[in-house]
JSON list of C-alpha atoms in Angstrom, two decimals:
[
{"chain": "A", "resi": 61, "resn": "ASP", "atom": "CA", "xyz": [115.29, 183.56, 15.40]},
{"chain": "A", "resi": 62, "resn": "ALA", "atom": "CA", "xyz": [115.96, 186.90, 17.09]},
{"chain": "A", "resi": 63, "resn": "LYS", "atom": "CA", "xyz": [114.37, 185.62, 20.28]},
{"chain": "A", "resi": 64, "resn": "LEU", "atom": "CA", "xyz": [116.55, 182.47, 20.21]},
{"chain": "A", "resi": 65, "resn": "LEU", "atom": "CA", "xyz": [119.68, 184.53, 19.55]},
{"chain": "A", "resi": 66, "resn": "LYS", "atom": "CA", "xyz": [118.80, 186.84, 22.44]},
{"chain": "A", "resi": 67, "resn": "LEU", "atom": "CA", "xyz": [118.33, 183.81, 24.68]},
{"chain": "A", "resi": 68, "resn": "LEU", "atom": "CA", "xyz": [121.59, 182.09, 23.67]},
{"chain": "A", "resi": 69, "resn": "THR", "atom": "CA", "xyz": [123.89, 185.14, 23.62]},
{"chain": "A", "resi": 70, "resn": "PRO", "atom": "CA", "xyz": [124.59, 185.43, 27.38]},
{"chain": "A", "resi": 71, "resn": "PRO", "atom": "CA", "xyz": [125.54, 181.74, 27.85]},
{"chain": "A", "resi": 72, "resn": "LEU", "atom": "CA", "xyz": [127.69, 181.78, 24.70]},
{"chain": "A", "resi": 73, "resn": "VAL", "atom": "CA", "xyz": [129.52, 184.91, 25.85]},
{"chain": "A", "resi": 74, "resn": "ALA", "atom": "CA", "xyz": [130.09, 183.30, 29.25]},
{"chain": "A", "resi": 75, "resn": "VAL", "atom": "CA", "xyz": [131.61, 180.21, 27.61]},
{"chain": "A", "resi": 76, "resn": "VAL", "atom": "CA", "xyz": [133.90, 182.30, 25.39]},
{"chain": "A", "resi": 77, "resn": "VAL", "atom": "CA", "xyz": [135.10, 184.36, 28.35]},
{"chain": "A", "resi": 78, "resn": "ALA", "atom": "CA", "xyz": [135.61, 181.28, 30.53]},
{"chain": "A", "resi": 79, "resn": "LEU", "atom": "CA", "xyz": [137.75, 179.62, 27.86]},
{"chain": "A", "resi": 80, "resn": "SER", "atom": "CA", "xyz": [139.68, 182.76, 27.01]},
{"chain": "A", "resi": 81, "resn": "PRO", "atom": "CA", "xyz": [143.37, 182.96, 27.99]},
{"chain": "A", "resi": 82, "resn": "ILE", "atom": "CA", "xyz": [142.61, 186.40, 29.43]},
{"chain": "A", "resi": 83, "resn": "ALA", "atom": "CA", "xyz": [140.32, 184.78, 32.00]},
{"chain": "A", "resi": 84, "resn": "HIS", "atom": "CA", "xyz": [143.19, 182.50, 33.04]},
{"chain": "A", "resi": 85, "resn": "PRO", "atom": "CA", "xyz": [146.29, 184.67, 33.39]},
{"chain": "A", "resi": 86, "resn": "PRO", "atom": "CA", "xyz": [149.68, 183.06, 33.93]},
{"chain": "A", "resi": 87, "resn": "VAL", "atom": "CA", "xyz": [150.65, 182.08, 37.46]},
{"chain": "A", "resi": 88, "resn": "ALA", "atom": "CA", "xyz": [151.02, 185.14, 39.66]},
{"chain": "A", "resi": 89, "resn": "VAL", "atom": "CA", "xyz": [154.50, 186.61, 40.04]},
{"chain": "A", "resi": 90, "resn": "GLY", "atom": "CA", "xyz": [154.39, 185.92, 43.76]},
{"chain": "A", "resi": 91, "resn": "GLN", "atom": "CA", "xyz": [153.69, 182.22, 43.27]},
{"chain": "A", "resi": 92, "resn": "THR", "atom": "CA", "xyz": [156.26, 181.66, 40.54]},
{"chain": "A", "resi": 93, "resn": "GLY", "atom": "CA", "xyz": [158.75, 183.89, 42.34]},
{"chain": "A", "resi": 94, "resn": "ALA", "atom": "CA", "xyz": [158.29, 181.94, 45.57]},
{"chain": "A", "resi": 95, "resn": "THR", "atom": "CA", "xyz": [158.81, 178.66, 43.71]},
{"chain": "A", "resi": 96, "resn": "LEU", "atom": "CA", "xyz": [161.97, 179.93, 42.01]},
{"chain": "A", "resi": 97, "resn": "PHE", "atom": "CA", "xyz": [163.24, 181.42, 45.27]},
{"chain": "A", "resi": 98, "resn": "ARG", "atom": "CA", "xyz": [162.79, 178.11, 47.08]},
{"chain": "A", "resi": 99, "resn": "ARG", "atom": "CA", "xyz": [164.52, 176.27, 44.25]},
{"chain": "A", "resi": 100, "resn": "ALA", "atom": "CA", "xyz": [167.55, 178.54, 43.74]},
{"chain": "A", "resi": 101, "resn": "CYS", "atom": "CA", "xyz": [167.98, 180.99, 46.63]},
{"chain": "A", "resi": 102, "resn": "ILE", "atom": "CA", "xyz": [166.61, 179.76, 49.92]},
{"chain": "A", "resi": 103, "resn": "GLY", "atom": "CA", "xyz": [169.76, 177.78, 50.74]},
{"chain": "A", "resi": 104, "resn": "CYS", "atom": "CA", "xyz": [171.64, 181.05, 51.40]},
{"chain": "A", "resi": 105, "resn": "HIS", "atom": "CA", "xyz": [168.80, 183.58, 51.67]},
{"chain": "A", "resi": 106, "resn": "VAL", "atom": "CA", "xyz": [166.26, 181.90, 53.95]},
{"chain": "A", "resi": 107, "resn": "GLY", "atom": "CA", "xyz": [163.78, 184.50, 55.23]},
{"chain": "A", "resi": 108, "resn": "GLY", "atom": "CA", "xyz": [165.53, 187.21, 53.18]},
{"chain": "A", "resi": 109, "resn": "GLY", "atom": "CA", "xyz": [168.72, 186.84, 55.19]},
{"chain": "A", "resi": 110, "resn": "ASN", "atom": "CA", "xyz": [172.18, 185.78, 54.05]},
{"chain": "A", "resi": 111, "resn": "ILE", "atom": "CA", "xyz": [173.90, 182.89, 55.83]},
{"chain": "A", "resi": 112, "resn": "LEU", "atom": "CA", "xyz": [177.29, 183.62, 54.22]},
{"chain": "A", "resi": 113, "resn": "GLN", "atom": "CA", "xyz": [177.42, 187.40, 54.35]},
{"chain": "A", "resi": 114, "resn": "PRO", "atom": "CA", "xyz": [175.22, 189.00, 57.04]},
{"chain": "A", "resi": 115, "resn": "GLY", "atom": "CA", "xyz": [175.54, 192.51, 55.52]},
{"chain": "A", "resi": 116, "resn": "ALA", "atom": "CA", "xyz": [174.20, 191.36, 52.16]},
{"chain": "A", "resi": 117, "resn": "THR", "atom": "CA", "xyz": [170.66, 190.36, 53.06]},
{"chain": "A", "resi": 118, "resn": "LEU", "atom": "CA", "xyz": [167.64, 190.83, 50.83]},
{"chain": "A", "resi": 119, "resn": "PHE", "atom": "CA", "xyz": [166.03, 193.33, 53.19]},
{"chain": "A", "resi": 120, "resn": "SER", "atom": "CA", "xyz": [165.46, 196.83, 51.78]},
{"chain": "A", "resi": 121, "resn": "ARG", "atom": "CA", "xyz": [168.08, 198.53, 53.97]},
{"chain": "A", "resi": 122, "resn": "ASP", "atom": "CA", "xyz": [170.87, 196.18, 52.80]},
{"chain": "A", "resi": 123, "resn": "LEU", "atom": "CA", "xyz": [169.73, 196.19, 49.18]},
{"chain": "A", "resi": 124, "resn": "THR", "atom": "CA", "xyz": [169.85, 200.01, 49.21]},
{"chain": "A", "resi": 125, "resn": "ARG", "atom": "CA", "xyz": [173.17, 200.19, 51.05]},
{"chain": "A", "resi": 126, "resn": "ASN", "atom": "CA", "xyz": [174.73, 197.71, 48.61]},
{"chain": "A", "resi": 127, "resn": "GLY", "atom": "CA", "xyz": [173.35, 199.49, 45.52]},
{"chain": "A", "resi": 128, "resn": "VAL", "atom": "CA", "xyz": [171.09, 196.61, 44.52]},
{"chain": "A", "resi": 129, "resn": "ASP", "atom": "CA", "xyz": [167.66, 198.02, 45.27]},
{"chain": "A", "resi": 130, "resn": "SER", "atom": "CA", "xyz": [165.96, 198.08, 41.86]},
{"chain": "A", "resi": 131, "resn": "GLU", "atom": "CA", "xyz": [164.53, 195.06, 40.06]},
{"chain": "A", "resi": 132, "resn": "GLU", "atom": "CA", "xyz": [167.07, 195.60, 37.26]},
{"chain": "A", "resi": 133, "resn": "GLU", "atom": "CA", "xyz": [170.00, 195.59, 39.70]},
{"chain": "A", "resi": 134, "resn": "ILE", "atom": "CA", "xyz": [168.64, 192.50, 41.49]},
{"chain": "A", "resi": 135, "resn": "TYR", "atom": "CA", "xyz": [168.26, 190.85, 38.07]},
{"chain": "A", "resi": 136, "resn": "SER", "atom": "CA", "xyz": [171.87, 191.66, 37.13]},
{"chain": "A", "resi": 137, "resn": "VAL", "atom": "CA", "xyz": [173.36, 190.30, 40.37]},
{"chain": "A", "resi": 138, "resn": "THR", "atom": "CA", "xyz": [171.20, 187.18, 40.14]},
{"chain": "A", "resi": 139, "resn": "TYR", "atom": "CA", "xyz": [172.09, 186.59, 36.48]},
{"chain": "A", "resi": 140, "resn": "PHE", "atom": "CA", "xyz": [175.85, 187.32, 36.60]},
{"chain": "A", "resi": 141, "resn": "GLY", "atom": "CA", "xyz": [176.68, 187.01, 40.31]},
{"chain": "A", "resi": 142, "resn": "LYS", "atom": "CA", "xyz": [178.60, 189.47, 42.47]},
{"chain": "A", "resi": 143, "resn": "GLY", "atom": "CA", "xyz": [181.22, 188.90, 45.15]},
{"chain": "A", "resi": 144, "resn": "ARG", "atom": "CA", "xyz": [180.54, 185.61, 46.88]},
{"chain": "A", "resi": 145, "resn": "MET", "atom": "CA", "xyz": [177.15, 185.17, 45.21]},
{"chain": "A", "resi": 146, "resn": "PRO", "atom": "CA", "xyz": [177.27, 183.02, 42.07]},
{"chain": "A", "resi": 147, "resn": "GLY", "atom": "CA", "xyz": [175.36, 183.95, 38.94]},
{"chain": "A", "resi": 148, "resn": "PHE", "atom": "CA", "xyz": [172.40, 181.82, 37.95]},
{"chain": "A", "resi": 149, "resn": "GLY", "atom": "CA", "xyz": [171.84, 183.02, 34.37]},
{"chain": "A", "resi": 150, "resn": "GLU", "atom": "CA", "xyz": [171.99, 180.64, 31.42]},
{"chain": "A", "resi": 151, "resn": "LYS", "atom": "CA", "xyz": [174.79, 182.66, 29.81]},
{"chain": "A", "resi": 152, "resn": "CYS", "atom": "CA", "xyz": [176.58, 183.66, 33.03]},
{"chain": "A", "resi": 153, "resn": "SER", "atom": "CA", "xyz": [180.34, 184.06, 32.66]},
{"chain": "A", "resi": 154, "resn": "PRO", "atom": "CA", "xyz": [183.15, 183.80, 33.62]},
{"chain": "A", "resi": 155, "resn": "ARG", "atom": "CA", "xyz": [182.44, 180.25, 34.61]},
{"chain": "A", "resi": 156, "resn": "GLY", "atom": "CA", "xyz": [184.02, 180.56, 38.07]},
{"chain": "A", "resi": 157, "resn": "GLN", "atom": "CA", "xyz": [181.51, 183.30, 38.99]},
{"chain": "A", "resi": 158, "resn": "CYS", "atom": "CA", "xyz": [178.52, 181.13, 38.11]},
{"chain": "A", "resi": 159, "resn": "THR", "atom": "CA", "xyz": [176.61, 178.45, 39.96]},
{"chain": "A", "resi": 160, "resn": "PHE", "atom": "CA", "xyz": [177.51, 174.84, 39.37]},
{"chain": "A", "resi": 161, "resn": "GLY", "atom": "CA", "xyz": [173.84, 173.98, 39.86]},
{"chain": "A", "resi": 162, "resn": "PRO", "atom": "CA", "xyz": [170.94, 174.39, 37.44]},
{"chain": "A", "resi": 163, "resn": "ARG", "atom": "CA", "xyz": [170.80, 177.71, 35.59]},
{"chain": "A", "resi": 164, "resn": "LEU", "atom": "CA", "xyz": [167.74, 179.94, 35.28]},
{"chain": "A", "resi": 165, "resn": "LYS", "atom": "CA", "xyz": [166.25, 181.42, 32.12]},
{"chain": "A", "resi": 166, "resn": "GLU", "atom": "CA", "xyz": [166.17, 185.19, 31.66]},
{"chain": "A", "resi": 167, "resn": "ASP", "atom": "CA", "xyz": [162.40, 185.42, 32.23]},
{"chain": "A", "resi": 168, "resn": "GLU", "atom": "CA", "xyz": [162.69, 183.30, 35.39]},
{"chain": "A", "resi": 169, "resn": "ILE", "atom": "CA", "xyz": [165.33, 185.67, 36.78]},
{"chain": "A", "resi": 170, "resn": "ARG", "atom": "CA", "xyz": [163.11, 188.66, 35.95]},
{"chain": "A", "resi": 171, "resn": "VAL", "atom": "CA", "xyz": [160.23, 187.07, 37.88]},
{"chain": "A", "resi": 172, "resn": "LEU", "atom": "CA", "xyz": [162.62, 186.24, 40.72]},
{"chain": "A", "resi": 173, "resn": "ALA", "atom": "CA", "xyz": [163.93, 189.83, 40.83]},
{"chain": "A", "resi": 174, "resn": "ALA", "atom": "CA", "xyz": [160.37, 191.18, 41.02]},
{"chain": "A", "resi": 175, "resn": "PHE", "atom": "CA", "xyz": [159.60, 188.69, 43.78]},
{"chain": "A", "resi": 176, "resn": "VAL", "atom": "CA", "xyz": [162.69, 189.64, 45.82]},
{"chain": "A", "resi": 177, "resn": "ARG", "atom": "CA", "xyz": [161.90, 193.37, 45.46]},
{"chain": "A", "resi": 178, "resn": "ALA", "atom": "CA", "xyz": [158.26, 192.79, 46.52]},
{"chain": "A", "resi": 179, "resn": "GLN", "atom": "CA", "xyz": [159.31, 190.65, 49.49]},
{"chain": "A", "resi": 180, "resn": "ALA", "atom": "CA", "xyz": [161.86, 193.27, 50.55]},
{"chain": "A", "resi": 181, "resn": "ASP", "atom": "CA", "xyz": [159.16, 195.96, 50.38]},
{"chain": "A", "resi": 182, "resn": "GLN", "atom": "CA", "xyz": [156.99, 193.82, 52.69]},
{"chain": "A", "resi": 183, "resn": "GLY", "atom": "CA", "xyz": [159.78, 192.97, 55.16]},
{"chain": "A", "resi": 184, "resn": "TRP", "atom": "CA", "xyz": [160.03, 189.35, 54.01]},
{"chain": "A", "resi": 185, "resn": "PRO", "atom": "CA", "xyz": [156.78, 187.85, 55.27]},
{"chain": "A", "resi": 186, "resn": "LYS", "atom": "CA", "xyz": [156.71, 184.07, 55.50]},
{"chain": "A", "resi": 187, "resn": "LEU", "atom": "CA", "xyz": [156.66, 182.40, 52.07]},
{"chain": "A", "resi": 188, "resn": "GLN", "atom": "CA", "xyz": [153.34, 180.83, 51.17]},
{"chain": "A", "resi": 189, "resn": "VAL", "atom": "CA", "xyz": [153.21, 177.36, 49.67]},
{"chain": "A", "resi": 190, "resn": "ASP", "atom": "CA", "xyz": [151.95, 177.47, 46.08]}
]
């Protein structure tokens, strides 16, 4: 019995690990962020730029100059909007400041903010298809 247990333990452990949620983490922030960015932002911010307001790009220098260089600040502007940029949050108000298109959930905007910050840190490399 001990010999059989010793023989079966490694394959059983391998199966448990393979089926564990830890072995299959959620989609990477970069992939989900890229998907969300393409869905909600790329129309105005293609390549990290800004087709409506050239001084409000998503490059580090403009984010810093405009006081929107932390993930939390990027989250806030994305959720509630600022200036000509509409808010995309589910509970964004006043209504005139918010997008007329589909709204994003809080966790989606957090992932998007992390993605924008990471892209800005890398100089906005070309988005990969996920």
